[in-house]
């Protein structure tokens, strides 16, 4: 009940009370979900490696790439797949970022330093995030790590192109 200025009592509408309570529950659930997502992303280990490290992890890399880029790996062996992910960049120049959670490899990025008279940047050739880990902030974490790698390499910018996944969001 609420007291009006004239001292009379009036009852709250039960529908308004129920809607207010439901909205409060949704806000609390959303906040909890954000905390859990942030905790998970913080627990993911992002490590730096080479193209040889990527080839050495082809057993876990292959399913991730197949999931993110359907049809890309048909008939390829591990070395061809990694080379294909490198695009037209020299595989020996590759900097790989591996994201691992408790279930294994959940994300990957292949980066290439580009130094020329015209531009200096860290080119992002491929970013893959396991479907069950998408929309949880892992792609952003990988990109922030790539930005740190760029700074470590003395490169002022990140560059790349985006190919939309076939999965509907």
Coordinates of N, CA and C in Angstrom, one line a residue:
X1 N 0.8 -1.2 0.0 CA 0.0 0.0 0.0 C 0.9 1.2 0.0
X2 N 0.3 2.3 -0.5 CA 1.0 3.5 -0.6 C 0.2 4.7 0.0
X3 N 0.8 5.6 0.7 CA 0.1 6.7 1.3 C 0.2 7.9 0.3
X4 N -1.0 8.4 0.0 CA -1.1 9.6 -0.9 C -0.9 10.8 0.0
X5 N -0.7 11.9 -0.6 CA -0.5 13.2 0.1 C -1.7 13.5 1.0
X6 N -2.9 13.1 0.7 CA -4.0 13.5 1.5 C -4.2 12.5 2.6
X7 N -3.3 11.5 2.8 CA -3.4 10.6 3.9 C -4.2 9.4 3.6
X8 N -4.9 9.3 2.5 CA -5.6 8.1 2.2 C -4.7 7.0 1.7
X9 N -5.1 5.7 1.9 CA -4.4 4.6 1.4 C -4.9 4.1 0.1
X10 N -4.1 3.6 -0.8 CA -4.5 3.0 -2.0 C -3.7 1.7 -2.2
X11 N -4.3 0.8 -2.8 CA -3.6 -0.5 -3.1 C -2.9 -0.5 -4.4
X12 N -1.7 -1.1 -4.5 CA -1.0 -1.2 -5.8 C -1.7 -2.2 -6.6
X13 N -1.7 -2.0 -7.9 CA -2.3 -2.9 -8.9 C -1.4 -4.2 -8.9
X14 N -2.0 -5.4 -8.7 CA -1.3 -6.6 -8.7 C -0.5 -6.9 -10.0
X15 N -1.1 -6.5 -11.1 CA -0.4 -6.6 -12.4 C 0.9 -5.8 -12.4
X16 N 0.8 -4.6 -11.9 CA 2.0 -3.7 -11.9 C 3.1 -4.3 -10.9
X17 N 2.6 -4.8 -9.8 CA 3.6 -5.5 -8.9 C 4.3 -6.7 -9.5
X18 N 3.5 -7.5 -10.2 CA 4.0 -8.7 -10.8 C 5.0 -8.3 -11.9
X19 N 4.7 -7.3 -12.7 CA 5.6 -6.9 -13.8 C 6.9 -6.3 -13.2
X20 N 6.8 -5.6 -12.2 CA 7.9 -5.0 -11.5 C 8.8 -6.1 -11.0
X21 N 8.2 -7.1 -10.3 CA 9.0 -8.2 -9.8 C 9.7 -9.0 -10.9
X22 N 9.0 -9.2 -12.0 CA 9.5 -10.0 -13.1 C 10.7 -9.2 -13.7
X23 N 10.5 -7.9 -13.9 CA 11.6 -7.1 -14.4 C 12.9 -7.1 -13.5
X24 N 12.6 -7.0 -12.2 CA 13.8 -7.1 -11.3 C 14.5 -8.5 -11.4
X25 N 13.7 -9.5 -11.5 CA 14.3 -10.9 -11.7 C 15.2 -10.9 -13.0
X26 N 14.6 -10.4 -14.0 CA 15.3 -10.4 -15.3 C 16.6 -9.6 -15.2
X27 N 16.6 -8.5 -14.6 CA 17.8 -7.7 -14.4 C 18.9 -8.4 -13.6
X28 N 18.4 -9.1 -12.5 CA 19.4 -9.9 -11.7 C 19.9 -11.1 -12.5
X29 N 19.1 -11.8 -13.3 CA 19.6 -12.9 -14.1 C 20.5 -12.4 -15.2
X30 N 20.3 -11.3 -15.8 CA 21.2 -10.8 -16.8 C 22.5 -10.4 -16.2
X31 N 22.5 -9.8 -15.0 CA 23.7 -9.4 -14.3 C 24.5 -10.7 -14.0
X32 N 23.8 -11.7 -13.5 CA 24.5 -13.0 -13.2 C 25.1 -13.6 -14.4
X33 N 24.4 -13.6 -15.5 CA 24.9 -14.2 -16.8 C 26.1 -13.4 -17.2
X34 N 26.1 -12.1 -17.1 CA 27.3 -11.3 -17.5 C 28.5 -11.6 -16.6
X35 N 28.3 -11.8 -15.3 CA 29.4 -12.2 -14.4 C 29.9 -13.5 -14.8
X36 N 29.1 -14.5 -15.1 CA 29.5 -15.9 -15.4 C 30.3 -15.8 -16.7
X37 N 29.8 -15.1 -17.7 CA 30.5 -15.0 -19.0 C 31.8 -14.4 -18.8
X38 N 31.9 -13.3 -18.0 CA 33.2 -12.6 -17.8 C 34.2 -13.6 -17.1
X39 N 33.7 -14.3 -16.1 CA 34.5 -15.3 -15.4 C 35.1 -16.4 -16.4
X40 N 34.2 -16.9 -17.2 CA 34.6 -17.9 -18.2 C 35.7 -17.3 -19.1
X41 N 35.4 -16.2 -19.7 CA 36.4 -15.6 -20.7 C 37.7 -15.3 -19.9
X42 N 37.7 -14.9 -18.7 CA 38.9 -14.7 -18.0 C 39.7 -16.0 -17.7
X43 N 38.9 -17.1 -17.6 CA 39.6 -18.4 -17.4 C 40.2 -19.0 -18.6
X44 N 39.8 -18.5 -19.8 CA 40.4 -19.1 -21.1 C 41.8 -18.7 -21.2
X45 N 42.7 -19.6 -21.5 CA 44.1 -19.3 -21.7 C 44.4 -19.0 -23.1
X46 N 44.9 -17.8 -23.4 CA 45.3 -17.4 -24.7 C 46.8 -17.4 -24.8
X47 N 47.4 -18.3 -25.7 CA 48.8 -18.4 -25.8 C 49.3 -18.1 -27.2
X48 N 50.5 -17.7 -27.3 CA 51.1 -17.3 -28.6 C 51.9 -18.5 -29.1
X49 N 51.9 -18.8 -30.4 CA 52.7 -19.8 -30.9 C 53.0 -19.5 -32.4
X50 N 53.5 -20.5 -33.1 CA 54.0 -20.4 -34.5 C 53.1 -21.3 -35.3
X51 N 53.4 -21.2 -36.6 CA 52.7 -22.1 -37.6 C 53.0 -23.5 -37.3
X52 N 54.2 -23.8 -36.8 CA 54.5 -25.2 -36.5 C 53.7 -25.7 -35.3
X53 N 53.5 -24.8 -34.3 CA 52.6 -25.1 -33.2 C 51.2 -25.4 -33.7
X54 N 50.7 -24.6 -34.7 CA 49.4 -24.9 -35.3 C 49.3 -26.2 -36.0
X55 N 50.4 -26.6 -36.7 CA 50.4 -27.9 -37.3 C 50.5 -29.0 -36.3
X56 N 51.2 -28.7 -35.2 CA 51.2 -29.7 -34.1 C 49.9 -30.0 -33.4
X57 N 49.0 -29.0 -33.5 CA 47.7 -29.1 -32.9 C 46.6 -29.3 -33.9
X58 N 46.9 -29.9 -35.1 CA 46.0 -30.1 -36.1 C 44.8 -30.9 -35.7
X59 N 45.0 -31.9 -34.8 CA 43.9 -32.7 -34.3 C 42.8 -31.9 -33.6
X60 N 43.1 -30.9 -32.9 CA 42.1 -30.0 -32.3 C 41.8 -28.8 -33.2
X61 N 42.7 -28.4 -34.0 CA 42.5 -27.3 -34.9 C 41.5 -27.6 -36.0
X62 N 41.7 -28.8 -36.5 CA 40.8 -29.2 -37.7 C 39.3 -29.1 -37.4
X63 N 38.8 -29.7 -36.3 CA 37.4 -29.6 -36.0 C 36.9 -28.1 -35.8
X64 N 37.8 -27.3 -35.2 CA 37.4 -25.9 -35.0 C 37.3 -25.2 -36.3
X65 N 38.3 -25.4 -37.2 CA 38.2 -24.7 -38.5 C 37.1 -25.2 -39.4
X66 N 36.8 -26.6 -39.3 CA 35.6 -27.1 -40.0 C 34.3 -26.5 -39.5
X67 N 34.3 -26.3 -38.2 CA 33.0 -25.7 -37.7 C 32.9 -24.2 -38.1
X68 N 34.0 -23.5 -38.1 CA 33.9 -22.1 -38.4 C 33.9 -21.8 -39.9
X69 N 34.5 -22.6 -40.7 CA 34.6 -22.5 -42.2 C 34.2 -23.8 -42.8
X70 N 32.9 -24.1 -42.9 CA 32.5 -25.4 -43.5 C 33.0 -25.6 -44.9
X71 N 33.5 -26.8 -45.1 CA 33.9 -27.2 -46.5 C 35.4 -26.8 -46.8
X72 N 36.0 -26.0 -45.9 CA 37.3 -25.5 -46.2 C 38.4 -26.6 -46.1
X73 N 38.1 -27.6 -45.3 CA 39.1 -28.6 -45.0 C 38.9 -29.9 -45.7
X74 N 37.9 -30.0 -46.6 CA 37.6 -31.2 -47.3 C 38.8 -31.7 -48.1
X75 N 39.3 -32.9 -47.8 CA 40.4 -33.5 -48.5 C 41.8 -33.0 -48.2
X76 N 41.9 -32.0 -47.3 CA 43.2 -31.5 -46.9 C 43.8 -32.2 -45.8
X77 N 45.2 -32.3 -45.8 CA 45.8 -32.8 -44.7 C 46.2 -31.6 -43.8
X78 N 46.7 -31.8 -42.6 CA 47.0 -30.8 -41.7 C 47.8 -29.6 -42.2
X79 N 48.9 -29.9 -42.9 CA 49.8 -28.9 -43.3 C 49.1 -28.0 -44.4
X80 N 48.4 -28.6 -45.3 CA 47.7 -27.8 -46.3 C 46.6 -26.9 -45.7
X81 N 46.0 -27.4 -44.6 CA 44.9 -26.6 -44.0 C 45.5 -25.4 -43.3
X82 N 46.6 -25.5 -42.6 CA 47.3 -24.4 -42.0 C 47.7 -23.4 -43.0
X83 N 48.3 -23.9 -44.1 CA 48.8 -23.0 -45.2 C 47.6 -22.3 -45.8
X84 N 46.5 -23.0 -46.0 CA 45.3 -22.4 -46.5 C 44.8 -21.3 -45.6
X85 N 44.8 -21.5 -44.3 CA 44.4 -20.4 -43.4 C 45.4 -19.2 -43.5
X86 N 46.6 -19.5 -43.8 CA 47.6 -18.4 -43.9 C 47.3 -17.5 -45.1
X87 N 46.5 -18.0 -46.1 CA 46.2 -17.2 -47.2 C 47.5 -17.0 -48.1
X88 N 47.7 -15.8 -48.6 CA 48.9 -15.5 -49.4 C 50.1 -15.1 -48.6
X89 N 50.0 -15.1 -47.2 CA 51.1 -14.8 -46.4 C 52.0 -16.0 -46.2
X90 N 53.3 -15.7 -46.0 CA 54.3 -16.7 -45.7 C 54.0 -17.4 -44.4
X91 N 53.8 -18.7 -44.4 CA 53.5 -19.5 -43.2 C 54.6 -19.3 -42.1
X92 N 55.8 -19.2 -42.5 CA 56.9 -19.0 -41.6 C 56.8 -17.7 -40.8
X93 N 56.0 -16.7 -41.3 CA 55.8 -15.4 -40.6 C 54.6 -15.4 -39.6
X94 N 53.9 -16.5 -39.6 CA 52.7 -16.6 -38.9 C 52.9 -16.6 -37.3
X95 N 52.1 -15.8 -36.7 CA 51.9 -15.8 -35.2 C 50.6 -16.3 -34.9
X96 N 50.5 -17.5 -34.2 CA 49.2 -18.1 -33.9 C 48.9 -17.8 -32.5
X97 N 47.6 -17.5 -32.3 CA 47.0 -17.3 -30.9 C 46.1 -18.5 -30.7
X98 N 46.3 -19.2 -29.7 CA 45.5 -20.4 -29.3 C 44.7 -20.0 -28.0
X99 N 43.4 -20.2 -28.1 CA 42.6 -20.0 -26.9 C 42.1 -21.4 -26.4
X100 N 42.4 -21.7 -25.2 CA 42.0 -23.0 -24.6 C 41.2 -22.8 -23.4
X101 N 40.1 -23.6 -23.3 CA 39.3 -23.7 -22.1 C 39.4 -25.1 -21.5
X102 N 38.6 -25.5 -20.6 CA 38.7 -26.8 -20.0 C 38.4 -27.9 -20.9
X103 N 37.7 -27.6 -22.0 CA 37.4 -28.6 -23.0 C 38.4 -28.7 -24.2
X104 N 39.4 -27.8 -24.2 CA 40.4 -27.8 -25.2 C 40.4 -26.5 -26.1
X105 N 40.8 -26.7 -27.3 CA 40.9 -25.5 -28.2 C 39.5 -24.9 -28.5
X106 N 39.3 -23.7 -28.1 CA 38.0 -23.0 -28.3 C 38.1 -21.8 -29.2
X107 N 39.4 -21.4 -29.5 CA 39.6 -20.2 -30.4 C 40.9 -20.2 -31.0
X108 N 41.1 -19.6 -32.1 CA 42.3 -19.5 -32.8 C 42.4 -18.2 -33.7
X109 N 43.5 -17.6 -33.7 CA 43.7 -16.5 -34.7 C 45.1 -16.7 -35.3
X110 N 45.2 -16.4 -36.6 CA 46.5 -16.4 -37.3 C 46.8 -15.0 -37.7
X111 N 48.0 -14.5 -37.3 CA 48.4 -13.1 -37.5 C 49.7 -13.0 -38.2
X112 N 49.8 -12.0 -39.0 CA 51.0 -11.8 -39.8 C 51.5 -10.4 -39.8
X113 N 52.8 -10.2 -39.4 CA 53.3 -8.8 -39.4 C 53.5 -8.3 -40.8
X114 N 53.1 -7.2 -41.1 CA 53.2 -6.6 -42.5 C 54.0 -5.3 -42.3
X115 N 55.2 -5.3 -42.9 CA 56.1 -4.1 -42.8 C 56.5 -3.7 -44.2
X116 N 56.0 -2.5 -44.6 CA 56.4 -2.0 -45.9 C 56.5 -0.5 -45.8
X117 N 57.0 0.1 -46.8 CA 57.0 1.6 -46.9 C 55.7 2.2 -46.8
X118 N 54.7 1.5 -47.2 CA 53.3 2.0 -47.3 C 52.5 1.8 -46.0
X119 N 52.8 0.6 -45.3 CA 52.0 0.3 -44.1 C 52.8 -0.6 -43.2
X120 N 52.5 -0.5 -41.9 CA 53.0 -1.4 -40.9 C 51.8 -1.8 -40.0
X121 N 51.5 -3.0 -40.1 CA 50.3 -3.5 -39.3 C 50.4 -5.0 -39.0
X122 N 49.6 -5.4 -38.1 CA 49.5 -6.9 -37.9 C 48.2 -7.3 -38.6
X123 N 48.4 -8.1 -39.6 CA 47.2 -8.6 -40.4 C 46.6 -9.8 -39.7
X124 N 45.4 -9.8 -39.6 CA 44.6 -11.0 -39.0 C 44.1 -11.8 -40.2
X125 N 44.6 -12.9 -40.4 CA 44.2 -13.8 -41.5 C 43.0 -14.6 -41.2
X126 N 42.9 -15.1 -40.0 CA 41.8 -15.9 -39.6 C 41.5 -15.8 -38.1
X127 N 40.3 -15.8 -37.8 CA 39.8 -15.9 -36.4 C 38.7 -17.0 -36.3
X128 N 38.9 -17.9 -35.5 CA 37.9 -19.0 -35.3 C 37.5 -19.1 -33.8
X129 N 36.2 -19.2 -33.6 CA 35.8 -19.4 -32.2 C 34.7 -20.5 -32.2
X130 N 34.9 -21.5 -31.4 CA 34.0 -22.7 -31.4 C 32.6 -22.2 -31.1
X131 N 31.6 -22.7 -31.9 CA 30.2 -22.3 -31.8 C 29.7 -22.2 -30.4
X132 N 30.0 -23.1 -29.6 CA 29.5 -23.1 -28.2 C 30.1 -22.0 -27.4
X133 N 31.1 -21.4 -27.9 CA 31.8 -20.3 -27.1 C 31.6 -18.9 -27.8
X134 N 30.8 -18.9 -28.9 CA 30.5 -17.6 -29.5 C 29.5 -16.8 -28.7
X135 N 29.6 -15.5 -28.9 CA 28.7 -14.5 -28.2 C 29.0 -14.5 -26.7
X136 N 30.2 -14.9 -26.3 CA 30.6 -14.9 -24.9 C 31.8 -14.0 -24.6
X137 N 32.3 -13.3 -25.6 CA 33.4 -12.3 -25.4 C 34.7 -12.9 -25.8
X138 N 34.8 -14.1 -26.3 CA 36.1 -14.7 -26.6 C 36.7 -14.1 -27.8
X139 N 36.0 -13.8 -28.8 CA 36.5 -13.1 -30.0 C 37.1 -11.8 -29.6
X140 N 36.5 -11.0 -28.7 CA 37.0 -9.8 -28.3 C 38.3 -9.9 -27.5
X141 N 38.4 -11.0 -26.7 CA 39.6 -11.3 -25.9 C 40.7 -11.6 -26.9
X142 N 40.4 -12.4 -27.9 CA 41.5 -12.8 -28.9 C 42.0 -11.5 -29.6
X143 N 41.0 -10.6 -29.9 CA 41.4 -9.4 -30.6 C 42.2 -8.5 -29.7
X144 N 41.9 -8.4 -28.4 CA 42.7 -7.6 -27.5 C 44.1 -8.2 -27.4
X145 N 44.2 -9.5 -27.4 CA 45.5 -10.1 -27.3 C 46.3 -9.8 -28.6
X146 N 45.6 -9.9 -29.8 CA 46.2 -9.5 -31.0 C 46.8 -8.1 -31.0
X147 N 46.0 -7.2 -30.4 CA 46.5 -5.8 -30.3 C 47.7 -5.7 -29.4
X148 N 47.8 -6.5 -28.4 CA 49.0 -6.6 -27.5 C 50.2 -7.1 -28.3
X149 N 49.9 -8.2 -29.1 CA 51.0 -8.7 -30.0 C 51.5 -7.6 -31.0
X150 N 50.6 -6.9 -31.5 CA 50.9 -5.8 -32.5 C 51.9 -4.8 -31.8
X151 N 51.5 -4.4 -30.6 CA 52.4 -3.5 -29.8 C 53.7 -4.1 -29.6
X152 N 53.7 -5.4 -29.2 CA 55.0 -6.1 -28.9 C 55.9 -6.1 -30.1
X153 N 55.3 -6.2 -31.3 CA 56.0 -6.3 -32.6 C 56.3 -4.9 -33.1
X154 N 55.9 -3.9 -32.4 CA 56.2 -2.5 -32.9 C 55.3 -2.1 -34.1
X155 N 54.1 -2.7 -34.2 CA 53.2 -2.4 -35.3 C 52.0 -1.6 -34.7
X156 N 51.7 -0.5 -35.3 CA 50.7 0.5 -34.8 C 49.3 0.1 -35.0
X157 N 49.0 -0.8 -35.9 CA 47.6 -1.1 -36.2 C 47.4 -2.6 -36.4
X158 N 46.1 -3.0 -36.3 CA 45.6 -4.3 -36.7 C 44.9 -4.1 -38.0
X159 N 45.0 -5.1 -38.9 CA 44.3 -5.0 -40.2 C 43.7 -6.4 -40.5
X160 N 42.7 -6.5 -41.3 CA 42.1 -7.8 -41.7 C 40.8 -7.6 -42.5
X161 N 40.2 -8.6 -42.8 CA 38.9 -8.6 -43.5 C 38.0 -9.6 -42.8
X162 N 36.7 -9.5 -43.0 CA 35.8 -10.3 -42.3 C 34.9 -11.1 -43.3
X163 N 34.8 -12.4 -43.1 CA 33.9 -13.2 -43.9 C 32.9 -13.7 -42.9
X164 N 31.6 -13.3 -43.1 CA 30.6 -13.8 -42.2 C 30.4 -15.3 -42.2
X165 N 30.2 -15.8 -41.1 CA 30.0 -17.3 -41.0 C 28.6 -17.6 -41.6
X166 N 28.5 -18.9 -41.9 CA 27.2 -19.3 -42.5 C 26.1 -19.5 -41.4
X167 N 26.6 -19.6 -40.2 CA 25.6 -19.8 -39.1 C 24.8 -18.5 -38.9
X168 N 23.5 -18.7 -38.7 CA 22.6 -17.6 -38.4 C 22.7 -17.2 -36.9
X169 N 22.7 -15.9 -36.7 CA 22.8 -15.4 -35.3 C 21.5 -14.8 -34.9

